[in-house]
Short mmCIF file of C-alpha atoms and ligand atoms in Angstrom, two decimals:
data_model
loop_
_atom_site.label_atom_id
_atom_site.label_comp_id
_atom_site.label_asym_id
_atom_site.label_seq_id
_atom_site.Cartn_x
_atom_site.Cartn_y
_atom_site.Cartn_z
CA MET A 60 -30.14 105.13 -77.77
CA THR A 61 -30.46 107.57 -74.55
CA ALA A 62 -32.98 107.24 -71.57
CA VAL A 63 -35.62 109.39 -70.57
CA VAL A 64 -36.81 110.79 -67.54
CA LEU A 65 -40.59 111.76 -67.53
CA SER A 66 -42.03 114.57 -65.11
CA LEU A 67 -45.64 114.14 -64.67
CA TYR A 68 -46.79 116.90 -62.29
CA ASP A 69 -44.72 118.90 -59.88
CA LEU A 70 -47.46 121.28 -58.61
CA GLY A 71 -46.87 123.34 -61.62
CA ARG A 72 -43.40 124.62 -60.81
CA VAL A 73 -40.17 124.32 -63.02
CA PRO A 74 -39.18 120.63 -62.67
CA ILE A 75 -35.52 121.63 -61.56
CA GLU A 76 -34.95 118.68 -59.53
CA ALA A 77 -35.97 116.34 -62.74
CA ARG A 78 -34.10 118.30 -64.63
CA SER A 79 -31.08 117.88 -62.63
CA LEU A 80 -31.74 113.96 -62.53
CA ALA A 81 -31.80 113.84 -66.15
CA ALA A 82 -28.48 115.61 -66.28
CA GLN A 83 -27.18 113.13 -63.85
CA LEU A 84 -28.33 110.12 -65.90
CA ASP A 85 -27.48 111.67 -69.09
CA ALA A 86 -31.22 111.22 -69.91
CA ARG A 87 -33.43 113.54 -71.83
CA LEU A 88 -36.16 115.26 -69.66
CA VAL A 89 -40.08 115.39 -70.94
CA ASP A 90 -42.22 117.32 -68.80
CA LEU A 91 -45.32 115.85 -69.54
CA SER A 92 -47.49 118.77 -67.71
CA THR A 93 -46.30 120.82 -70.84
CA GLU A 94 -45.18 118.48 -73.59
CA ALA A 95 -46.44 115.31 -75.33
CA ILE A 96 -44.69 112.03 -75.52
CA PRO A 97 -42.42 112.20 -78.24
CA ASP A 98 -42.11 109.99 -81.23
CA TRP A 99 -38.59 108.77 -80.27
CA ILE A 100 -39.52 107.20 -77.29
CA THR A 101 -40.12 104.05 -79.52
CA ASP A 102 -36.11 103.39 -79.45
CA VAL A 103 -35.67 104.20 -75.80
CA LYS A 104 -34.05 101.60 -73.50
CA ALA A 105 -34.88 102.99 -70.01
CA ILE A 106 -37.60 105.13 -68.96
CA VAL A 107 -37.50 106.89 -65.47
CA VAL A 108 -40.88 108.30 -64.29
CA ILE A 109 -40.91 110.58 -61.37
CA VAL A 110 -43.48 109.93 -58.79
CA GLY A 111 -42.85 112.78 -56.07
CA MET A 112 -46.33 113.22 -55.45
CA HIS A 113 -49.46 110.75 -55.02
CA THR A 114 -51.05 112.83 -57.95
CA ALA A 115 -47.92 111.98 -60.15
CA ALA A 116 -48.24 108.26 -59.10
CA ARG A 117 -51.95 108.16 -60.24
CA MET A 118 -51.03 109.71 -63.39
CA ALA A 119 -48.12 107.08 -63.79
CA GLU A 120 -50.63 104.42 -63.21
CA ARG A 121 -52.87 105.39 -66.35
CA LEU A 122 -49.64 106.14 -68.63
CA LEU A 123 -47.74 103.02 -67.68
CA PRO A 124 -49.64 100.79 -70.11
CA GLN A 125 -49.37 103.45 -72.95
CA LEU A 126 -45.64 103.55 -72.54
CA ARG A 127 -45.38 99.73 -72.55
CA ILE A 128 -46.73 99.84 -76.09
CA LEU A 129 -45.05 103.12 -77.40
CA ALA A 130 -41.56 101.99 -76.03
CA PRO A 131 -41.63 98.15 -76.44
CA HIS A 132 -37.72 97.94 -75.89
CA ALA A 133 -37.76 100.03 -72.68
CA GLU A 134 -37.42 98.93 -69.08
CA ILE A 135 -39.28 101.44 -66.83
CA ALA A 136 -38.63 102.47 -63.37
CA THR A 137 -40.17 104.95 -60.99
CA THR A 138 -38.22 107.19 -58.78
CA GLY A 139 -39.34 109.83 -56.25
CA LEU A 140 -40.75 110.24 -52.71
CA TYR A 141 -43.87 107.94 -53.93
CA ALA A 142 -41.88 105.24 -55.77
CA ARG A 143 -41.89 102.78 -52.89
CA LEU A 144 -45.09 104.06 -51.37
CA VAL A 145 -47.22 102.89 -54.23
CA GLU A 146 -47.28 99.43 -56.24
CA LEU A 147 -47.10 100.15 -59.99
CA PRO A 148 -46.45 97.65 -62.74
CA VAL A 149 -42.66 98.57 -63.07
CA ASP A 150 -39.37 96.80 -63.57
CA ALA A 151 -37.68 98.83 -60.65
CA GLN A 152 -38.35 101.29 -58.09
CA PHE A 153 -35.65 103.85 -56.40
CA GLY A 154 -36.52 106.04 -53.80
CA PRO A 155 -35.63 109.84 -53.82
CA GLU A 156 -31.99 109.47 -52.61
CA GLU A 157 -31.02 106.47 -54.55
CA SER A 158 -29.64 108.07 -57.56
CA ALA A 159 -26.48 105.69 -57.51
CA ALA A 160 -28.61 102.81 -57.76
CA LEU A 161 -30.87 104.41 -60.29
CA ARG A 162 -27.87 105.66 -62.58
CA ALA A 163 -26.38 101.87 -62.40
CA TRP A 164 -29.69 100.46 -63.46
CA VAL A 165 -29.80 103.03 -66.48
CA ARG A 166 -26.62 102.33 -67.59
CA GLY A 167 -27.27 98.62 -67.40
CA ASN A 168 -30.19 99.02 -69.78
CA LEU A 169 -28.68 101.50 -72.09
CA SER A 170 -25.74 99.01 -72.36
CA ARG A 171 -27.88 96.30 -73.48
CA GLY A 172 -26.44 95.25 -76.90
CA GLU A 173 -24.28 98.38 -77.36
CA ALA A 174 -21.55 100.14 -75.57
CA PRO A 175 -22.81 102.13 -72.52
CA THR A 176 -22.89 106.12 -72.48
CA ALA A 177 -21.25 107.27 -69.25
CA PRO A 178 -23.79 108.49 -66.96
CA GLY A 179 -23.18 112.13 -65.53
CA SER A 180 -21.18 113.65 -68.55
CA GLY A 181 -24.12 116.21 -68.72
CA LEU A 182 -24.90 115.46 -72.59
CA HIS A 183 -28.44 116.28 -72.16
CA ILE A 184 -29.09 119.45 -70.08
CA THR A 185 -32.78 120.48 -70.75
CA PRO A 186 -33.50 124.02 -71.34
CA ILE A 187 -35.65 125.41 -68.57
CA ASP A 188 -39.37 126.19 -69.38
CA LEU A 189 -40.46 129.39 -67.17
CA ILE A 190 -43.13 130.34 -69.68
CA GLY A 191 -45.21 126.84 -69.17
CA ALA A 192 -44.50 126.77 -65.34
CA ALA A 193 -46.99 128.23 -62.68
CA ARG A 194 -46.51 132.20 -62.23
CA TYR A 195 -46.19 134.16 -59.19
CA ARG A 196 -49.31 136.72 -58.83
CA SER A 197 -48.48 139.69 -56.78
CA ALA A 198 -50.51 141.47 -54.11
CA ASP A 199 -51.05 144.04 -57.17
CA GLY A 200 -52.51 141.38 -59.23
CA ARG A 201 -49.80 141.43 -61.65
CA GLU A 202 -48.27 138.09 -62.79
CA TYR A 203 -44.49 137.30 -63.30
CA LEU A 204 -42.43 134.45 -64.35
CA ALA A 205 -41.47 132.14 -61.43
CA GLY A 206 -38.57 129.68 -60.88
CA ALA A 207 -38.14 126.88 -58.10
CA ILE A 208 -35.53 125.71 -56.01
CA ALA A 209 -34.70 123.77 -53.16
CA ALA A 210 -31.97 124.44 -50.47
CA THR A 211 -32.59 120.87 -48.88
CA ARG A 212 -34.25 117.61 -49.28
CA GLY A 213 -35.96 115.57 -46.72
CA CYS A 214 -37.36 116.61 -43.38
CA LEU A 215 -36.10 116.48 -39.52
CA HIS A 216 -39.81 116.03 -38.66
CA ARG A 217 -42.15 112.61 -38.65
CA CYS A 218 -45.68 114.06 -38.99
CA ARG A 219 -47.52 110.69 -39.38
CA HIS A 220 -49.67 111.60 -42.37
CA CYS A 221 -46.71 112.73 -44.40
CA PRO A 222 -44.83 110.67 -46.92
CA VAL A 223 -41.45 112.39 -46.21
CA PRO A 224 -40.39 110.69 -43.27
CA VAL A 225 -41.22 107.37 -44.79
CA ALA A 226 -38.46 108.26 -47.03
CA TYR A 227 -36.17 110.28 -45.15
CA ASP A 228 -36.86 109.06 -41.42
CA GLY A 229 -36.25 112.45 -39.80
CA ARG A 230 -32.96 113.23 -42.09
CA ILE A 231 -32.23 116.10 -44.15
CA HIS A 232 -29.69 116.88 -46.87
CA LEU A 233 -28.39 120.22 -47.86
CA ASN A 234 -28.16 121.26 -51.37
CA SER A 235 -24.81 123.08 -52.17
CA ALA A 236 -25.24 126.72 -51.68
CA ASP A 237 -23.12 127.28 -54.83
CA ALA A 238 -25.50 125.00 -57.03
CA VAL A 239 -28.42 126.54 -55.43
CA ALA A 240 -26.95 130.11 -56.38
CA ALA A 241 -26.17 128.95 -59.86
CA SER A 242 -29.41 127.60 -60.58
CA ILE A 243 -31.29 130.89 -59.18
CA ASP A 244 -28.87 133.02 -61.35
CA GLU A 245 -29.69 131.06 -64.49
CA GLN A 246 -33.51 131.13 -63.92
CA VAL A 247 -33.39 134.77 -63.48
CA SER A 248 -31.37 135.33 -66.43
CA LEU A 249 -34.32 133.59 -68.26
CA GLY A 250 -36.85 135.91 -66.79
CA ALA A 251 -37.70 134.62 -63.22
CA ARG A 252 -38.87 137.41 -61.12
CA HIS A 253 -39.86 135.33 -58.09
CA MET A 254 -38.44 132.02 -56.72
CA SER A 255 -40.24 129.26 -54.99
CA PHE A 256 -38.45 127.14 -52.52
CA ALA A 257 -39.58 123.74 -52.79
CA ASP A 258 -37.94 122.47 -49.38
CA PRO A 259 -40.31 120.33 -47.38
CA ASP A 260 -39.57 122.77 -45.02
CA PHE A 261 -37.33 125.76 -45.38
CA LEU A 262 -36.35 126.04 -41.71
CA ASN A 263 -35.25 122.53 -41.09
CA ALA A 264 -31.63 123.94 -41.59
CA ALA A 265 -32.33 127.83 -40.72
CA GLY A 266 -28.91 128.99 -40.77
CA HIS A 267 -28.25 127.61 -44.16
CA ALA A 268 -31.72 128.97 -45.69
CA GLN A 269 -30.95 132.23 -44.33
CA ARG A 270 -27.31 132.42 -45.99
CA ILE A 271 -29.07 131.27 -49.08
CA VAL A 272 -31.76 134.03 -49.28
CA ALA A 273 -29.17 136.49 -48.19
CA ALA A 274 -26.92 135.73 -51.14
CA MET A 275 -29.78 135.64 -53.47
CA HIS A 276 -31.18 138.91 -52.36
CA GLN A 277 -27.51 140.54 -52.75
CA ARG A 278 -27.20 139.40 -56.32
CA HIS A 279 -30.92 139.63 -57.20
CA PRO A 280 -32.33 142.48 -54.82
CA SER A 281 -35.75 142.99 -56.97
CA LEU A 282 -36.52 139.18 -56.54
CA THR A 283 -39.19 138.05 -54.34
CA TRP A 284 -39.73 134.33 -52.97
CA ASP A 285 -42.10 131.99 -50.95
CA ALA A 286 -41.15 128.96 -48.98
CA THR A 287 -42.91 126.51 -46.92
CA ILE A 288 -42.63 126.60 -43.27
CA LYS A 289 -44.30 124.44 -40.39
CA VAL A 290 -46.01 126.60 -37.87
CA GLU A 291 -43.56 125.31 -34.88
CA HIS A 292 -40.42 126.63 -36.99
CA VAL A 293 -42.55 129.87 -37.51
CA LEU A 294 -42.82 130.30 -33.75
CA ARG A 295 -39.30 129.07 -33.03
CA HIS A 296 -37.40 131.36 -35.74
CA ARG A 297 -39.78 134.41 -35.14
CA ASP A 298 -37.06 136.62 -35.05
CA ARG A 299 -35.93 135.68 -38.72
CA PHE A 300 -39.03 136.89 -40.42
CA ALA A 301 -38.33 140.78 -40.57
CA GLU A 302 -35.12 139.89 -42.29
CA PHE A 303 -36.82 137.41 -44.59
CA ALA A 304 -39.40 140.00 -45.62
CA ALA A 305 -36.71 142.75 -46.26
CA SER A 306 -35.09 140.06 -48.58
CA GLY A 307 -38.03 139.70 -50.71
CA CYS A 308 -40.21 136.85 -48.79
CA THR A 309 -43.94 137.85 -49.70
CA PHE A 310 -45.65 134.56 -48.46
CA VAL A 311 -45.00 131.46 -46.42
CA ILE A 312 -47.18 128.32 -47.03
CA SER A 313 -47.63 126.56 -43.62
CA ALA A 314 -49.36 123.22 -42.83
CA PHE A 315 -52.05 124.12 -40.36
CA GLU A 316 -53.83 120.88 -41.34
CA SER A 317 -56.86 121.32 -38.53
CA VAL A 318 -57.99 123.53 -35.71
CA ASP A 319 -58.71 120.39 -33.39
CA ASP A 320 -55.61 120.06 -31.01
CA ALA A 321 -56.31 116.20 -30.53
CA THR A 322 -56.33 115.88 -34.33
CA LEU A 323 -52.96 117.77 -34.68
CA LEU A 324 -51.68 115.33 -31.76
CA GLU A 325 -52.67 112.20 -34.04
CA LEU A 326 -50.88 113.91 -36.81
CA ASP A 327 -47.85 114.50 -34.65
CA LYS A 328 -47.65 118.14 -35.93
CA GLY A 329 -46.03 119.66 -33.20
CA HIS A 330 -48.30 122.54 -32.99
CA SER A 331 -51.60 123.56 -31.40
CA ALA A 332 -54.45 125.69 -33.03
CA ALA A 333 -53.30 128.66 -30.64
CA ASP A 334 -49.89 128.24 -32.09
CA GLU A 335 -51.59 128.59 -35.79
CA SER A 336 -52.97 132.08 -34.76
CA THR A 337 -49.59 133.15 -33.12
CA ALA A 338 -48.11 132.11 -36.69
CA VAL A 339 -50.50 134.35 -38.58
CA GLU A 340 -49.75 137.12 -36.17
CA ILE A 341 -45.72 136.54 -36.33
CA LEU A 342 -45.84 136.55 -40.10
CA ARG A 343 -48.18 139.43 -40.81
CA ARG A 344 -46.44 141.64 -38.40
CA ALA A 345 -43.32 141.11 -40.45
CA GLY A 346 -45.33 141.99 -43.60
CA ILE A 347 -45.45 138.30 -44.94
CA ASP A 348 -48.56 136.88 -46.12
CA VAL A 349 -49.49 133.35 -44.91
CA ARG A 350 -51.23 130.58 -46.82
CA PRO A 351 -52.17 127.81 -44.49
CA SER A 352 -52.75 124.57 -46.07
CA TRP A 353 -55.26 122.16 -44.38
CA LEU A 354 -56.17 118.38 -44.11
CA PRO A 355 -59.83 119.10 -42.84
CA PHE A 356 -61.24 115.27 -43.25
CA THR A 357 -59.18 112.68 -41.29
CA PRO A 358 -60.57 109.66 -39.23
CA TRP A 359 -61.05 111.86 -36.07
CA THR A 360 -63.11 114.77 -37.73
CA THR A 361 -66.26 115.90 -36.46
CA ILE A 362 -68.71 118.30 -38.04
CA ASP A 363 -67.56 120.53 -35.32
CA HIS A 364 -64.15 120.55 -36.24
CA ILE A 365 -64.99 121.71 -39.86
CA VAL A 366 -67.37 124.39 -38.52
CA ASP A 367 -64.42 125.54 -36.47
CA LEU A 368 -62.07 125.47 -39.36
CA PHE A 369 -64.19 127.83 -41.31
CA ALA A 370 -64.79 130.31 -38.45
CA PHE A 371 -60.92 130.33 -37.99
CA VAL A 372 -60.59 130.99 -41.58
CA ALA A 373 -63.07 134.00 -41.40
CA ASP A 374 -61.88 135.34 -38.00
CA HIS A 375 -58.19 135.47 -39.18
CA ASP A 376 -58.98 137.12 -42.38
CA LEU A 377 -57.61 134.18 -44.28
CA VAL A 378 -60.21 133.74 -47.03
CA ALA A 379 -57.98 135.30 -50.03
CA SER A 380 -55.02 133.14 -48.57
CA ILE A 381 -56.39 129.59 -49.10
CA ASP A 382 -57.45 127.77 -52.46
CA PRO A 383 -60.84 126.52 -52.20
CA VAL A 384 -59.68 123.28 -52.69
CA GLN A 385 -58.18 122.80 -49.36
CA TYR A 386 -61.30 122.60 -47.63
CA GLY A 387 -62.19 119.22 -49.27
CA ILE A 388 -58.92 117.54 -48.66
CA ARG A 389 -59.13 114.16 -47.03
CA LEU A 390 -56.06 112.10 -45.54
CA LEU A 391 -54.45 109.97 -47.87
CA VAL A 392 -52.99 106.73 -46.47
CA PRO A 393 -50.45 105.30 -49.09
CA LYS A 394 -48.36 101.93 -48.22
CA GLY A 395 -45.80 102.73 -45.42
CA SER A 396 -47.65 105.66 -44.07
CA LEU A 397 -46.72 106.23 -40.55
CA VAL A 398 -50.44 106.96 -39.96
CA ALA A 399 -51.56 103.53 -40.97
CA ASP A 400 -50.58 101.34 -37.85
CA ARG A 401 -52.47 104.03 -35.78
CA LEU A 402 -55.41 103.70 -37.82
CA HIS A 403 -55.32 100.10 -37.83
CA GLU A 404 -55.04 99.73 -34.22
CA GLN A 405 -58.27 102.04 -34.21
CA GLY A 406 -59.83 99.50 -36.71
CA ARG A 407 -60.42 102.54 -39.10
CA LEU A 408 -58.36 101.08 -41.92
CA GLU A 409 -59.51 98.81 -44.82
CA THR A 410 -57.87 96.59 -46.84
CA TYR A 411 -55.44 98.21 -49.53
CA ASP A 412 -56.94 99.54 -52.57
CA PRO A 413 -54.50 98.84 -55.64
CA SER A 414 -56.79 101.17 -57.90
CA ALA A 415 -56.66 103.97 -55.41
CA LEU A 416 -52.89 103.41 -54.56
CA ALA A 417 -53.87 103.87 -50.89
CA PHE A 418 -55.68 102.43 -47.99
CA PRO A 419 -59.21 103.24 -47.69
CA TRP A 420 -60.48 104.30 -44.41
CA THR A 421 -63.88 105.22 -42.64
CA ALA A 422 -65.02 108.62 -41.58
CA HIS A 423 -66.33 109.23 -38.03
CA ILE A 424 -69.73 109.68 -39.54
CA ALA A 425 -70.89 109.06 -43.04
CA ILE A 426 -71.92 112.30 -43.87
CA LEU A 427 -68.52 113.63 -43.53
CA ASP A 428 -67.31 111.58 -46.50
CA GLU A 429 -70.21 113.17 -48.40
CA LEU A 430 -69.43 116.61 -47.30
CA ALA A 431 -65.73 116.26 -48.20
CA VAL A 432 -66.84 115.13 -51.80
CA GLU A 433 -69.36 118.13 -51.90
CA LEU A 434 -66.75 120.68 -50.91
CA ALA A 435 -64.38 119.16 -53.52
CA ILE A 436 -66.84 119.35 -56.13
CA MET A 437 -67.77 122.97 -55.28
CA ALA A 438 -64.12 123.76 -55.35
CA GLU A 439 -63.61 122.27 -58.72
CA LYS A 440 -66.83 124.26 -60.17
CA ALA A 441 -65.62 127.30 -58.68
CA ALA A 442 -62.21 126.87 -60.26
CA ILE A 443 -63.61 126.61 -63.53
CA GLU A 444 -66.19 129.20 -63.30
CA THR A 445 -63.55 131.66 -61.91
CA GLU A 446 -65.62 132.34 -58.98
CA PRO A 447 -64.17 134.78 -56.47
CA ASN A 448 -62.63 132.92 -53.47
CA HIS A 449 -64.89 134.71 -50.85
CA VAL A 450 -67.96 133.79 -52.87
CA THR A 451 -66.88 130.15 -52.64
CA PHE A 452 -66.04 130.37 -48.93
CA ASP A 453 -69.46 131.60 -48.23
CA ASN A 454 -71.21 128.84 -50.03
CA MET A 455 -68.97 126.29 -48.77
CA ARG A 456 -69.52 127.54 -45.12
CA ALA A 457 -73.16 127.44 -45.89
CA ALA A 458 -73.09 123.61 -47.01
CA VAL A 459 -71.37 123.03 -43.72
CA HIS A 460 -73.55 124.82 -41.51
CA ASP A 461 -76.13 123.03 -43.32
CA VAL A 462 -75.05 119.61 -42.28
CA ALA A 463 -74.08 120.85 -38.91
CA GLY A 464 -77.68 122.08 -38.25
CA LEU A 465 -76.45 125.65 -37.90
CA ALA A 466 -77.72 128.93 -39.17
CA ILE A 467 -75.89 130.20 -42.48
CA ALA A 468 -73.19 132.93 -41.13
CA ALA A 469 -73.10 136.34 -42.42
CA PRO A 470 -71.00 136.64 -45.87
CA VAL A 471 -67.42 137.54 -45.53
CA SER A 472 -66.54 141.11 -46.65
CA VAL A 473 -64.29 141.08 -50.02
CA PRO A 474 -60.71 140.44 -48.83
CA ARG A 475 -57.89 142.19 -50.65
CA VAL A 476 -55.75 140.23 -53.10
CA ARG A 477 -52.83 138.25 -51.38
CA PRO A 478 -49.70 137.08 -53.19
CA ARG A 479 -49.83 133.57 -54.32
CA MET A 480 -48.79 131.23 -57.17
CA THR A 481 -51.15 130.77 -59.91
CA GLU A 482 -51.38 126.87 -59.37
CA THR A 483 -54.75 126.47 -57.63
CA TRP A 484 -53.68 123.87 -55.15
CA PHE A 485 -51.00 122.78 -53.00
CA CYS A 486 -51.93 119.10 -52.86
CA CYS A 487 -54.50 116.69 -53.87
CA ALA A 488 -54.70 113.12 -55.58
CA GLU A 489 -56.50 113.76 -58.67
CA PRO A 490 -56.71 116.48 -61.18
CA MET A 491 -59.80 118.28 -60.24
CA ALA A 492 -61.78 117.30 -63.42
CA SER A 493 -61.31 113.66 -62.24
CA GLN A 494 -63.23 114.51 -59.08
CA ILE A 495 -66.55 114.98 -60.47
CA ARG A 496 -66.07 112.37 -63.01
CA ASP A 497 -65.35 109.72 -60.21
CA ALA A 498 -68.01 111.03 -58.19
CA SER A 499 -70.67 110.85 -60.74
CA ALA A 500 -69.50 107.32 -61.81
CA GLY A 501 -69.92 106.32 -58.03
CA ARG A 502 -66.17 106.20 -56.97
CA SER A 503 -64.97 108.21 -54.07
CA GLY A 504 -64.18 111.26 -55.73
CA LEU A 505 -62.59 112.32 -52.41
CA THR A 506 -60.01 115.01 -52.72
CA GLU A 507 -56.88 113.37 -50.85
CA GLN A 508 -53.90 114.96 -49.15
CA ASP A 509 -50.95 114.38 -51.32
CA GLY A 510 -46.99 115.13 -51.01
CA PRO A 511 -45.20 116.92 -48.05
CA ALA A 512 -48.55 117.83 -46.50
CA HIS A 513 -47.96 121.42 -46.87
CA GLN A 514 -47.07 121.77 -50.29
S1 LIG B 789 -45.55 117.81 -42.97
FE1 LIG B 789 -43.89 118.81 -43.20
S2 LIG B 789 -42.85 119.28 -41.30
FE2 LIG B 789 -44.24 117.27 -41.13
S3 LIG B 789 -42.77 115.66 -42.02
FE3 LIG B 789 -43.81 116.45 -43.61
S4 LIG B 789 -42.57 117.96 -44.46
FE4 LIG B 789 -41.83 117.49 -42.43
#
């Protein structure tokens, strides 16, 4: 019987990397964000669960007891960015670049009692499901099928709050330009009108990235695209953005995180708040929208920082470019996190909490944790009620000003629609419904930062 790769959650994107892994392992891919667990899992001997994000790890934690019952003959492994960062009751764990060891593990399990199937023969190429994936919503409000691709893996940087350096230690791997082009061609043939580059940072290998988008634009001139690019790279590569815009780039996600320079230094972000303003200016001048991601609640956060963050967003006309869930995100500290030692030295880290798959930490003042929960709940309620972003922003800013003892600010004007994906958040630890459930049950209910911090 075959092996199976389970993809749990990948920000709503087409699980291209999971598909490629499944092909390498001759395994069937099941995308549990769009499909149910199949009946045939009963006979499977090897299950590989992808935990590329903390969200996926939390989902895996809940799924594993069920899998043990449904697939009693299977050995279960995890792989992906978080596989070695969280403690899950599995039989084996493999980091994101340990596919050879993973193949050997799968092969060993498949051959228990029968002749092994040679992994890598590509027997199981899972069809791409663009229909069930997050869509691209353009500035005119229309929605289009979207694909996903990555030009690189890993990251050259070591931001302290990010899981990528734990696995990659400042290294990157280039994906073959031919393989990237072939995957883009396939997704376009299936109807993709937009491509999301899922690289942790698209400009870690700027020349490689530029060649890939130039080739993509030549073959598919009407295709639009987005990528994640850190502030430092936006500034360093400012001359590339006019060409990117001309080749279809409509928006860039960028991890601003905070508007407090001391916090940015603690996180080793390599940029200042002034640089964030410059990045907005560079991208807008090129005709590219910027979608900042934030990490508002850290152990160093004060209420003034949150007030300043809301002011920055209003002053830079960014309200429509930020999902409200971003305002309640709280630093996540999984095992191995580069920020853990620093927090330990500062006496801010508590004992590892296996149920949260992370170290709890204490806020500067307790009311900030309450505010983080309040903002997360407001974001979820707004998403459920499809409240316009600017209304949610005004409500959240009023809550922040209330805690800060400030007068309520004048409402922001109705912003124009900005291009984006339909998935409502780039990163968080829990599906939003569970935040309310956890909060009402007295658990933390906090929305924690997840994944490459700017995804
Ligand atoms: S936050 Fe972004 S730039 Fe920093 S280490 Fe992570 S992936 Fe790299």
